[in-house]
Amino acid sequence: MDPGATADGPSPRAPSTTLRKRPAVCIDTSRRGGDGASSSRDPARGPELAGARRASEEEGSMATSSPAAEERADAAAAKARARRDLEEAGGEPMSPAGRLFRETHFNCYIVAVIGLGAPVDVEAARAGLEATLVRHPRFSSVQVKDDGKRHGKPRWVRTTVDLDDHIIFPNLDPAATSADPDQAVEDYLSSLSTAPMDHSRPLWELHILDFATSEAASAVVLRVHHSLGDGISLLSLFIACTRSAADPERLPELPPAAPRRRAGPPPLSAGLAAMVMWVWSYAVLAWHTLVDVVCFVATAWFLRDPRTPFVAASEGVEFRRKRFVHRTLSLDDVKFVKNAMKCTVNDVFIGVTNAGLSRYYFRKTSDTNKERKKSQKNVRVRSALLVNIRKTPGLRALAEMMDSSKNNAAKWGNLIGYIILPFHIAMHDDPLEYIRQGKKTAERKKTSLEAVFTYWSGNLIVKLFGMKAAAALCYGMFTNTTMSFSSMVGPAEKVEFYGHPIVYIAPSVYGHPHALTVHYQSYVNSVKLVLAVDDAQFPDSHQLLDDFAESLRLIRQAASTT
């Protein structure tokens, strides 16, 4: 939430919007006593802290009266106090990936519009938040840096959660919300992309938009800083805050996910041919990983995509205003194409993106020569794709993710690696060719450990050279590619959010140096296509949505005739 946006006046970044506050409801989730005393009153910690105090006093008593000695003594005392304060505050160190999302050029936020089937019952929502979200360690912690050390690292420290700071009630223009409620929601969401959060509070907000749109009776907007967790973590937490619409007493069933494990060596009875194939598969894996890693490093340094309508028009796109637009697609159509082409749902998403970008590209370049369009088959458009590297992929139960044991294969956090995923800009007479290209691209990336390498090498670079070096490498990879791409599987059954039926879920992300981000989010039998675009560079963002929707229609039609 912008600290300048208060109940007494509008935010300087959104002059048409004021924020109404409700009476504060405080939930103390810190480790402090009821009288405000810190955890240093714990007898188990008393001797430890007393020793720190004595050390500080001894340092001061040994100081001479010279100014230099006094200055050294003051510095030592300050460091001792800083160490003591951090010890008293406790906290958990932030992961390297979480720290990356704090960097200037990667100050990333996840924003999700949740359409509801009923008007917002604010009291029910507050009670639900008290019982779930504010009890979560990340949503009840602030980021504190140990300034007492030269290379102090930020930590998560539990604090008091005041719901009045996190539930936002924007006063939108009634005429605008009545005339075009969809546009009003879109404009408000766009204004959030330039409104920073107050880092002295837990980094999340719930914005209440209690008016009907074309798809829902009301909507809420959840904005979360990306350092709190990756998409898998946050969506798993969100599902834990919902209940099945068919049975409000139980949690929704999670979509099944097969464990991500490579097959071990075949038994001796399988024969020599099976053993050779197994060895060959690992040789291919090693070669593809090497090629992808070299390409990744080259991209981070110098290998830049050519200029297209999708590339950021200028530097600093990560700081500019974004617009978030979405369109509902049929998951049944996607599955029909998947079955007809014997591929996966993600293959279809990649193929539809190939087709949608191609339609937009050739219209924007004003090339009406069909033969010339067909010859342009090597237009390189690459995306940065975040990949979940957990050993157990897919959504997991929240209790399982919060298990702190080292052997937990579904741990909470930002456990993500990057891969560079190419898209093909071309004009094909057969719409299914885009799906074939998508399937080929996806299958090639499945035989590579690029995501695992980028995750672990990123952590190693942070340890050896610091966060600035890792951020520079990542920034180079983003600025030399064209766009971001992702997809997430959501609940397979209808769910309720604190008693409110959910109609759709439309998440996206901003704060990274791309002018275009494409995200697919499934929910029951539908898919939300969500585009986050540079507001100035894509004034026709709804036309780009139309290109994607029309591409799926043509691909579905072609698949029905095969």
Coordinates of C-alpha atoms in Angstrom, one line a residue:
M1 CA 0.0 0.0 0.0
D2 CA 1.3 3.5 -0.9
P3 CA 2.1 5.3 2.4
G4 CA 0.7 8.4 0.9
A5 CA -2.7 6.9 0.3
T6 CA -4.8 7.5 3.4
A7 CA -8.4 7.9 4.5
D8 CA -8.0 11.7 4.4
G9 CA -6.9 12.1 0.9
P10 CA -6.1 10.5 -2.4
S11 CA -2.9 8.7 -3.3
P12 CA -0.6 10.9 -5.4
R13 CA -0.3 8.1 -7.9
A14 CA -4.0 7.7 -8.4
P15 CA -5.7 11.1 -8.0
S16 CA -9.2 9.8 -8.8
T17 CA -9.0 7.2 -6.0
T18 CA -9.3 7.5 -2.3
L19 CA -9.0 4.8 0.2
R20 CA -11.6 4.3 3.0
K21 CA -10.4 2.6 6.2
R22 CA -12.4 0.4 8.5
P23 CA -11.8 0.2 12.3
A24 CA -8.5 -1.5 12.9
V25 CA -8.5 -5.2 13.9
C26 CA -5.1 -6.2 15.2
I27 CA -3.8 -9.8 15.3
D28 CA -0.6 -10.1 17.2
T29 CA 1.5 -12.9 15.6
S30 CA 4.8 -11.7 16.9
R31 CA 6.9 -13.3 19.6
R32 CA 6.5 -10.5 22.0
G33 CA 4.7 -10.5 25.3
G34 CA 1.4 -8.8 26.0
D35 CA 3.1 -5.8 27.5
G36 CA 5.2 -5.2 24.4
A37 CA 8.3 -6.8 25.9
S38 CA 10.5 -8.7 23.4
S39 CA 11.4 -12.3 23.5
S40 CA 14.5 -11.4 25.4
R41 CA 12.4 -12.0 28.6
D42 CA 12.6 -15.6 27.8
P43 CA 14.7 -17.1 30.6
A44 CA 16.4 -19.4 28.1
R45 CA 17.7 -16.4 26.2
G46 CA 18.6 -14.3 29.2
P47 CA 22.2 -15.5 29.7
E48 CA 22.9 -15.2 26.0
L49 CA 21.7 -11.6 25.8
A50 CA 23.3 -10.7 29.1
G51 CA 26.7 -12.0 27.7
A52 CA 26.2 -9.7 24.7
R53 CA 25.5 -6.8 26.9
R54 CA 28.6 -7.5 29.1
A55 CA 30.8 -7.8 26.0
S56 CA 29.6 -4.4 24.9
E57 CA 30.2 -2.8 28.3
E58 CA 33.7 -4.4 28.5
E59 CA 34.5 -2.9 25.1
G60 CA 33.4 0.5 26.3
S61 CA 35.4 0.2 29.6
M62 CA 38.6 -0.6 27.9
A63 CA 38.4 2.4 25.6
T64 CA 40.8 5.3 26.2
S65 CA 39.9 8.9 26.3
S66 CA 41.2 9.6 22.8
P67 CA 38.6 10.6 20.1
A68 CA 39.7 7.7 17.9
A69 CA 39.3 5.2 20.7
E70 CA 35.9 6.7 21.7
E71 CA 34.8 6.5 18.0
R72 CA 35.9 2.8 17.9
A73 CA 34.1 2.1 21.2
D74 CA 30.9 3.8 19.9
A75 CA 31.1 1.7 16.7
A76 CA 31.6 -1.5 18.6
A77 CA 28.7 -0.6 20.9
A78 CA 26.5 0.1 17.9
K79 CA 27.3 -3.2 16.3
A80 CA 26.7 -5.0 19.6
R81 CA 23.3 -3.3 19.9
A82 CA 22.5 -4.2 16.3
R83 CA 23.4 -7.9 16.9
R84 CA 21.4 -7.9 20.1
D85 CA 18.4 -6.4 18.4
L86 CA 18.5 -8.9 15.7
E87 CA 18.9 -11.8 18.2
E88 CA 15.9 -10.4 20.1
A89 CA 13.9 -10.1 16.9
G90 CA 14.8 -13.6 15.8
G91 CA 13.7 -14.2 12.3
E92 CA 14.5 -16.5 9.3
P93 CA 17.0 -15.6 6.6
M94 CA 15.6 -14.8 3.2
S95 CA 16.5 -17.1 0.4
P96 CA 18.7 -15.9 -2.5
A97 CA 15.7 -15.9 -4.9
G98 CA 13.6 -13.9 -2.4
R99 CA 16.4 -11.4 -2.1
L100 CA 16.6 -11.1 -5.9
F101 CA 13.0 -10.0 -6.0
R102 CA 14.0 -7.1 -3.7
E103 CA 16.5 -5.7 -6.2
T104 CA 15.8 -2.4 -8.0
H105 CA 15.3 -4.0 -11.4
F106 CA 13.4 -7.0 -10.0
N107 CA 11.1 -5.4 -7.4
C108 CA 8.4 -7.9 -8.5
Y109 CA 4.8 -8.2 -7.3
I110 CA 2.2 -10.9 -8.0
V111 CA -1.3 -9.4 -8.6
A112 CA -4.4 -11.5 -9.0
V113 CA -8.0 -10.5 -9.7
I114 CA -10.4 -12.9 -8.2
G115 CA -14.0 -12.6 -9.6
L116 CA -16.7 -13.5 -7.0
G117 CA -20.2 -14.7 -7.6
A118 CA -21.7 -12.6 -4.7
P119 CA -21.2 -9.1 -3.2
V120 CA -18.3 -8.9 -0.7
D121 CA -19.2 -9.7 2.9
V122 CA -16.4 -7.7 4.5
E123 CA -16.8 -9.1 8.0
A124 CA -16.7 -12.7 6.7
A125 CA -13.6 -11.8 4.7
R126 CA -11.9 -10.3 7.7
A127 CA -12.7 -13.2 9.9
G128 CA -11.4 -15.6 7.2
L129 CA -8.2 -13.6 6.9
E130 CA -7.7 -13.7 10.7
A131 CA -8.1 -17.4 10.7
T132 CA -5.8 -18.2 7.7
L133 CA -3.7 -15.7 5.9
V134 CA -2.4 -13.6 8.8
R135 CA -1.3 -16.7 10.7
H136 CA 1.0 -17.7 7.9
P137 CA 4.7 -16.9 8.7
R138 CA 5.4 -14.9 5.5
F139 CA 2.1 -12.9 5.7
S140 CA 2.8 -11.9 9.3
S141 CA 6.5 -11.0 8.8
V142 CA 8.5 -8.0 7.7
Q143 CA 11.8 -7.9 5.9
V144 CA 14.6 -6.7 8.3
K145 CA 18.2 -6.3 7.3
D146 CA 21.0 -6.9 9.8
D147 CA 22.6 -3.5 9.4
G148 CA 25.0 -4.3 12.3
K149 CA 27.1 -6.4 9.9
R150 CA 29.0 -5.3 6.9
H151 CA 27.3 -7.8 4.7
G152 CA 24.1 -8.1 6.6
K153 CA 21.4 -10.2 5.0
P154 CA 17.7 -9.6 5.2
R155 CA 15.5 -11.7 7.4
W156 CA 11.9 -12.5 7.9
V157 CA 10.8 -11.2 11.3
R158 CA 7.4 -11.8 12.8
T159 CA 5.3 -8.7 13.6
T160 CA 1.8 -7.5 14.5
V161 CA -0.6 -7.6 11.6
D162 CA -3.2 -4.8 11.5
L163 CA -5.8 -5.8 9.0
D164 CA -6.8 -2.2 8.5
D165 CA -3.4 -1.7 6.7
H166 CA -4.0 -4.6 4.4
I167 CA -7.7 -4.4 3.4
I168 CA -8.1 -1.6 0.9
F169 CA -11.4 0.0 0.0
P170 CA -10.9 2.3 -3.0
N171 CA -13.4 5.1 -3.6
L172 CA -13.8 4.8 -7.4
D173 CA -15.8 7.2 -9.5
P174 CA -19.4 5.9 -9.4
A175 CA -20.1 7.2 -12.9
A176 CA -17.1 5.2 -14.2
T177 CA -18.0 2.0 -12.4
S178 CA -21.6 2.2 -13.7
A179 CA -20.7 3.1 -17.3
D180 CA -18.0 0.5 -17.8
P181 CA -17.2 -1.6 -14.7
D182 CA -14.8 -3.8 -16.5
Q183 CA -12.7 -0.8 -17.6
A184 CA -12.9 0.6 -14.1
V185 CA -11.4 -2.6 -12.7
E186 CA -8.7 -2.7 -15.4
D187 CA -7.8 1.0 -14.8
Y188 CA -7.6 0.5 -11.0
L189 CA -5.4 -2.6 -11.4
S190 CA -3.1 -0.7 -13.7
S191 CA -2.7 2.1 -11.1
L192 CA -1.4 -0.5 -8.6
S193 CA 1.6 -1.2 -10.8
T194 CA 3.1 2.1 -10.0
A195 CA 2.1 2.2 -6.3
P196 CA 4.8 0.8 -4.0
M197 CA 4.1 -1.0 -0.8
D198 CA 5.1 0.1 2.7
H199 CA 8.0 -2.3 3.6
S200 CA 7.5 -1.6 7.3
R201 CA 4.4 -3.9 7.1
P202 CA 3.9 -7.4 5.7
L203 CA 4.0 -7.2 2.0
W204 CA 0.4 -8.1 0.9
E205 CA -2.8 -6.3 0.3
L206 CA -6.4 -7.2 -0.4
H207 CA -8.4 -4.6 -2.5
I208 CA -12.2 -4.8 -2.3
L209 CA -14.0 -3.9 -5.6
D210 CA -17.6 -4.4 -4.5
F211 CA -19.5 -3.8 -7.7
A212 CA -20.7 -6.0 -10.5
T213 CA -18.8 -6.5 -13.8
S214 CA -19.6 -8.5 -16.9
E215 CA -18.3 -11.7 -15.4
A216 CA -18.7 -11.4 -11.6
A217 CA -20.9 -9.8 -8.9
S218 CA -17.8 -8.3 -7.3
A219 CA -14.0 -8.8 -7.3
V220 CA -11.1 -8.7 -5.0
V221 CA -7.5 -8.0 -5.9
L222 CA -4.7 -9.7 -4.0
R223 CA -1.3 -8.0 -4.4
V224 CA 1.7 -9.8 -2.9
H225 CA 5.4 -9.1 -3.1
H226 CA 7.1 -11.9 -5.0
S227 CA 9.7 -12.4 -2.3
L228 CA 7.0 -14.0 -0.1
G229 CA 7.0 -17.1 -2.4
D230 CA 6.7 -18.4 -6.0
G231 CA 3.5 -19.1 -7.8
I232 CA 3.3 -22.7 -6.5
S233 CA 3.6 -21.5 -2.9
L234 CA 1.2 -18.7 -3.2
L235 CA -1.5 -20.6 -5.1
S236 CA -1.2 -23.5 -2.6
L237 CA -1.8 -21.0 0.2
F238 CA -4.7 -19.4 -1.6
I239 CA -6.3 -22.8 -2.1
A240 CA -5.9 -23.5 1.6
C241 CA -7.9 -20.3 2.2
T242 CA -10.8 -21.7 0.2
R243 CA -13.4 -24.4 0.6
S244 CA -15.2 -26.7 -1.8
A245 CA -18.4 -25.1 -3.1
A246 CA -20.0 -28.6 -3.1
D247 CA -19.0 -29.2 0.6
P248 CA -17.9 -26.0 2.5
E249 CA -16.6 -28.2 5.3
R250 CA -13.7 -29.5 3.3
L251 CA -10.7 -28.2 1.4
P252 CA -10.7 -28.4 -2.4
E253 CA -9.1 -31.4 -4.0
L254 CA -5.7 -30.7 -5.5
P255 CA -5.1 -31.6 -9.1
P256 CA -3.0 -34.8 -9.4
A257 CA 0.6 -34.4 -10.2
A258 CA 3.0 -37.2 -11.1
P259 CA 6.4 -37.1 -9.3
R260 CA 9.2 -35.6 -11.4
R261 CA 11.7 -38.5 -11.4
R262 CA 14.0 -39.8 -14.1
A263 CA 13.8 -43.6 -14.5
G264 CA 16.6 -45.6 -13.0
P265 CA 18.6 -48.2 -14.9
P266 CA 16.5 -51.0 -16.4
P267 CA 16.8 -54.4 -14.8
L268 CA 19.3 -56.8 -16.4
S269 CA 16.4 -58.9 -17.7
A270 CA 15.4 -56.0 -20.0
G271 CA 18.4 -56.7 -22.2
L272 CA 21.3 -54.8 -23.7
A273 CA 19.1 -52.6 -26.0
A274 CA 17.2 -51.2 -23.0
M275 CA 20.5 -50.4 -21.2
V276 CA 21.8 -48.7 -24.3
M277 CA 18.7 -46.5 -24.6
W278 CA 18.9 -45.6 -20.9
V279 CA 22.6 -44.5 -21.3
W280 CA 21.7 -42.7 -24.5
S281 CA 18.9 -40.7 -22.8
Y282 CA 21.3 -39.5 -20.1
A283 CA 23.8 -38.5 -22.8
V284 CA 21.1 -36.5 -24.6
L285 CA 20.2 -34.9 -21.3
A286 CA 23.8 -33.9 -20.6
W287 CA 24.2 -32.5 -24.2
H288 CA 21.0 -30.5 -24.2
T289 CA 21.8 -29.1 -20.7
L290 CA 25.2 -28.0 -21.9
V291 CA 23.8 -26.3 -25.0
D292 CA 21.0 -24.6 -23.0
V293 CA 23.5 -23.4 -20.3
V294 CA 25.8 -21.9 -23.0
C295 CA 22.8 -20.2 -24.6
F296 CA 21.6 -18.9 -21.3
V297 CA 25.0 -17.4 -20.4
A298 CA 25.4 -15.9 -23.9
T299 CA 21.9 -14.4 -23.6
A300 CA 22.8 -12.9 -20.2
W301 CA 25.9 -11.3 -21.7
F302 CA 25.2 -10.3 -25.3
L303 CA 22.8 -12.6 -27.3
R304 CA 19.8 -10.2 -27.9
D305 CA 16.5 -10.9 -29.7
P306 CA 15.8 -8.8 -32.8
R307 CA 13.5 -5.8 -32.6
T308 CA 9.9 -6.8 -32.8
P309 CA 6.6 -5.2 -31.6
F310 CA 6.9 -7.2 -28.4
V311 CA 10.4 -6.1 -27.3
A312 CA 10.4 -3.3 -24.7
A313 CA 10.6 0.0 -26.6
S314 CA 13.1 1.5 -24.2
E315 CA 15.0 0.9 -21.0
G316 CA 13.3 1.1 -17.7
V317 CA 10.2 -0.8 -18.7
E318 CA 10.2 -2.4 -15.3
F319 CA 9.3 1.0 -13.7
R320 CA 6.6 2.0 -16.1
R321 CA 2.8 1.5 -15.8
K322 CA 1.4 -1.9 -16.7
R323 CA -2.0 -2.9 -17.9
F324 CA -3.5 -6.2 -17.1
V325 CA -6.1 -7.7 -19.5
H326 CA -7.6 -11.1 -19.5
R327 CA -9.9 -13.3 -21.6
T328 CA -11.7 -16.6 -20.7
L329 CA -10.9 -19.5 -22.9
S330 CA -12.4 -23.0 -22.9
L331 CA -10.3 -25.6 -21.2
D332 CA -12.5 -28.2 -23.0
D333 CA -11.2 -26.8 -26.3
V334 CA -7.7 -27.0 -25.1
K335 CA -8.1 -30.6 -24.0
F336 CA -9.7 -31.5 -27.3
V337 CA -6.7 -30.2 -29.2
K338 CA -4.4 -32.0 -26.7
N339 CA -6.1 -35.3 -27.3
A340 CA -6.2 -34.8 -31.1
M341 CA -2.5 -33.9 -31.3
K342 CA -1.3 -36.4 -28.6
C343 CA 0.4 -33.7 -26.6
T344 CA 0.0 -31.9 -23.3
V345 CA -2.0 -28.9 -22.2
N346 CA 1.2 -26.9 -21.9
D347 CA 2.1 -27.8 -25.4
V348 CA -1.2 -26.4 -26.6
F349 CA -0.6 -23.2 -24.6
I350 CA 2.7 -22.8 -26.3
G351 CA 1.2 -23.5 -29.7
V352 CA -1.6 -21.0 -29.2
T353 CA 0.9 -18.4 -28.1
N354 CA 2.9 -19.1 -31.3
A355 CA -0.2 -18.5 -33.3
G356 CA -1.4 -15.4 -31.4
L357 CA 1.9 -13.7 -31.5
S358 CA 2.2 -14.4 -35.2
R359 CA -1.2 -12.9 -36.0
Y360 CA -0.4 -9.8 -34.1
Y361 CA 3.1 -9.5 -35.5
F362 CA 2.1 -9.6 -39.2
R363 CA -0.7 -7.2 -38.6
K364 CA 1.5 -4.7 -36.8
T365 CA 4.3 -4.9 -39.4
S366 CA 1.7 -4.3 -42.2
D367 CA 3.0 -7.1 -44.3
T368 CA 0.1 -8.2 -46.6
N369 CA 2.3 -10.3 -48.9
K370 CA 1.3 -13.9 -48.0
E371 CA 4.3 -15.5 -49.7
R372 CA 6.7 -13.1 -47.8
K373 CA 5.0 -14.0 -44.6
K374 CA 5.5 -17.6 -45.2
S375 CA 9.2 -17.0 -45.8
Q376 CA 9.7 -15.3 -42.5
K377 CA 10.0 -18.5 -40.4
N378 CA 13.1 -17.5 -38.4
V379 CA 11.8 -14.5 -36.4
R380 CA 13.2 -15.2 -33.0
V381 CA 11.0 -14.4 -30.1
R382 CA 12.3 -15.9 -26.8
S383 CA 10.7 -15.8 -23.4
A384 CA 11.9 -16.2 -19.9
L385 CA 10.1 -19.0 -18.2
L386 CA 10.1 -19.7 -14.5
V387 CA 10.1 -23.4 -13.7
N388 CA 9.2 -25.1 -10.4
I389 CA 12.2 -27.3 -9.5
R390 CA 10.7 -29.1 -6.6
K391 CA 11.0 -32.8 -6.7
T392 CA 7.3 -33.1 -6.4
P393 CA 5.8 -30.8 -9.0
G394 CA 2.3 -29.2 -9.0
L395 CA 0.2 -27.9 -6.2
R396 CA 0.7 -29.3 -2.7
A397 CA -1.1 -29.2 0.6
L398 CA -0.1 -26.1 2.6
A399 CA 0.8 -28.2 5.6
E400 CA 3.2 -30.2 3.5
M401 CA 4.8 -27.1 2.1
M402 CA 5.4 -25.6 5.5
D403 CA 7.2 -28.7 6.8
S404 CA 10.7 -27.3 7.5
S405 CA 12.5 -30.7 7.4
K406 CA 15.5 -30.8 4.9
N407 CA 14.0 -33.8 3.1
N408 CA 10.7 -31.9 2.2
A409 CA 10.4 -32.1 -1.6
A410 CA 7.6 -29.5 -1.7
K411 CA 9.0 -26.8 0.5
W412 CA 7.6 -23.2 0.7
G413 CA 9.6 -20.4 -1.0
N414 CA 10.9 -19.3 -4.3
L415 CA 12.2 -22.7 -5.6
I416 CA 12.3 -21.7 -9.2
G417 CA 14.8 -21.8 -12.0
Y418 CA 14.8 -20.0 -15.3
I419 CA 14.8 -21.4 -18.8
I420 CA 14.7 -19.6 -22.2
L421 CA 11.7 -20.8 -24.2
P422 CA 11.6 -19.9 -27.9
F423 CA 8.5 -19.0 -29.8
H424 CA 8.1 -19.2 -33.6
I425 CA 6.7 -16.2 -35.6
A426 CA 5.5 -17.6 -38.9
M427 CA 2.5 -17.8 -41.2
H428 CA 1.1 -21.4 -41.6
D429 CA -1.7 -22.5 -43.7
D430 CA -2.4 -25.3 -41.3
P431 CA -3.2 -23.9 -37.8
L432 CA -2.1 -27.2 -36.2
E433 CA 1.5 -26.5 -37.3
Y434 CA 1.7 -24.0 -34.4
I435 CA 0.8 -26.9 -32.0
R436 CA 3.4 -29.1 -33.6
Q437 CA 6.0 -26.4 -33.1
G438 CA 4.9 -26.0 -29.5
K439 CA 5.1 -29.7 -28.8
K440 CA 8.6 -29.9 -30.4
T441 CA 9.8 -26.9 -28.3
A442 CA 8.4 -28.3 -25.0
E443 CA 9.8 -31.8 -25.6
R444 CA 13.2 -30.4 -26.3
K445 CA 13.2 -28.4 -23.1
K446 CA 12.1 -31.5 -21.1
T447 CA 15.3 -33.2 -22.0
S448 CA 17.4 -30.5 -20.3
L449 CA 18.3 -29.5 -16.7
E450 CA 18.6 -25.9 -17.6
A451 CA 16.2 -24.8 -14.8
V452 CA 18.0 -26.8 -12.2
F453 CA 21.3 -25.4 -13.3
T454 CA 20.2 -21.8 -13.3
Y455 CA 18.7 -22.2 -9.8
W456 CA 21.8 -23.7 -8.2
S457 CA 24.3 -21.6 -10.1
G458 CA 22.4 -18.5 -9.1
N459 CA 22.7 -19.4 -5.5
L460 CA 26.4 -20.1 -6.0
I461 CA 26.9 -16.7 -7.6
V462 CA 25.2 -15.0 -4.7
K463 CA 27.6 -16.8 -2.2
L464 CA 30.7 -16.1 -4.2
F465 CA 30.1 -12.7 -5.7
G466 CA 27.1 -11.2 -4.0
M467 CA 23.5 -10.4 -4.9
K468 CA 24.4 -7.5 -7.2
A469 CA 26.3 -9.9 -9.5
A470 CA 23.5 -12.4 -9.6
A471 CA 21.0 -9.6 -10.3
A472 CA 23.1 -8.2 -13.1
L473 CA 23.3 -11.7 -14.7
C474 CA 19.5 -12.1 -14.4
Y475 CA 18.8 -8.6 -15.7
G476 CA 20.9 -9.3 -18.8
M477 CA 18.9 -12.4 -19.5
F478 CA 15.6 -10.5 -19.2
T479 CA 16.6 -7.5 -21.3
N480 CA 18.0 -9.6 -24.1
T481 CA 14.9 -11.8 -24.3
T482 CA 11.5 -10.6 -25.5
M483 CA 8.8 -11.6 -23.0
S484 CA 7.8 -13.7 -20.0
F485 CA 5.6 -16.8 -20.1
S486 CA 4.0 -19.0 -17.5
S487 CA 1.1 -21.3 -16.8
M488 CA -0.5 -22.6 -13.6
V489 CA -3.1 -25.3 -12.9
G490 CA -5.8 -24.2 -10.5
P491 CA -8.6 -26.0 -8.6
A492 CA -10.5 -28.6 -10.7
E493 CA -13.7 -28.0 -8.8
K494 CA -15.6 -24.8 -7.9
V495 CA -14.4 -23.2 -4.6
E496 CA -15.5 -20.5 -2.2
F497 CA -13.2 -17.7 -0.8
Y498 CA -14.4 -17.1 2.7
G499 CA -17.9 -18.0 1.7
H500 CA -17.8 -16.2 -1.6
P501 CA -18.1 -18.4 -4.8
I502 CA -15.1 -17.8 -7.1
V503 CA -16.0 -17.2 -10.7
Y504 CA -12.5 -16.8 -12.1
I505 CA -8.8 -16.3 -11.1
A506 CA -6.6 -14.0 -13.2
P507 CA -3.1 -13.7 -11.8
S508 CA -0.1 -11.9 -13.3
V509 CA 3.2 -10.4 -12.3
Y510 CA 5.0 -7.0 -12.8
G511 CA 8.3 -5.4 -11.8
H512 CA 10.6 -7.2 -14.2
P513 CA 12.1 -5.7 -17.4
H514 CA 9.7 -7.1 -20.0
A515 CA 6.9 -5.2 -21.9
L516 CA 4.8 -8.4 -22.3
T517 CA 4.0 -11.2 -19.9
V518 CA 1.7 -14.1 -20.9
H519 CA 0.1 -16.2 -18.3
Y520 CA -2.4 -19.1 -18.4
Q521 CA -4.4 -20.0 -15.3
S522 CA -6.9 -22.9 -15.3
Y523 CA -9.9 -23.1 -13.0
V524 CA -12.5 -25.9 -13.3
N525 CA -13.4 -26.1 -17.1
S526 CA -12.0 -22.7 -18.1
V527 CA -8.6 -21.0 -18.7
K528 CA -7.8 -17.4 -18.0
L529 CA -5.4 -15.9 -20.5
V530 CA -3.8 -12.9 -18.7
L531 CA -1.6 -10.4 -20.4
A532 CA 0.5 -7.9 -18.5
V533 CA 1.7 -5.2 -21.0
D534 CA 3.5 -1.9 -21.0
D535 CA 0.6 0.5 -21.0
A536 CA 2.1 2.9 -23.5
Q537 CA 3.6 0.3 -25.9
F538 CA 0.4 -1.8 -26.2
P539 CA -2.6 0.5 -26.5
D540 CA -4.3 -2.3 -28.5
S541 CA -3.8 -5.0 -25.8
H542 CA -7.4 -6.2 -26.2
Q543 CA -6.7 -6.8 -29.9
L544 CA -3.8 -9.0 -28.8
L545 CA -6.2 -10.9 -26.6
D546 CA -8.5 -11.3 -29.7
D547 CA -5.6 -12.7 -31.6
F548 CA -5.0 -15.4 -29.0
A549 CA -8.7 -16.3 -28.8
E550 CA -9.1 -16.5 -32.5
S551 CA -6.0 -18.6 -32.8
L552 CA -7.4 -21.2 -30.4
R553 CA -10.7 -21.2 -32.3
L554 CA -9.0 -21.9 -35.6
I555 CA -6.7 -24.6 -34.0
R556 CA -9.8 -26.2 -32.4
Q557 CA -11.6 -26.2 -35.7
A558 CA -8.6 -27.7 -37.5
A559 CA -8.2 -30.4 -34.9
S560 CA -11.9 -31.5 -35.3
T561 CA -11.2 -32.4 -38.9
T562 CA -8.1 -34.5 -38.4

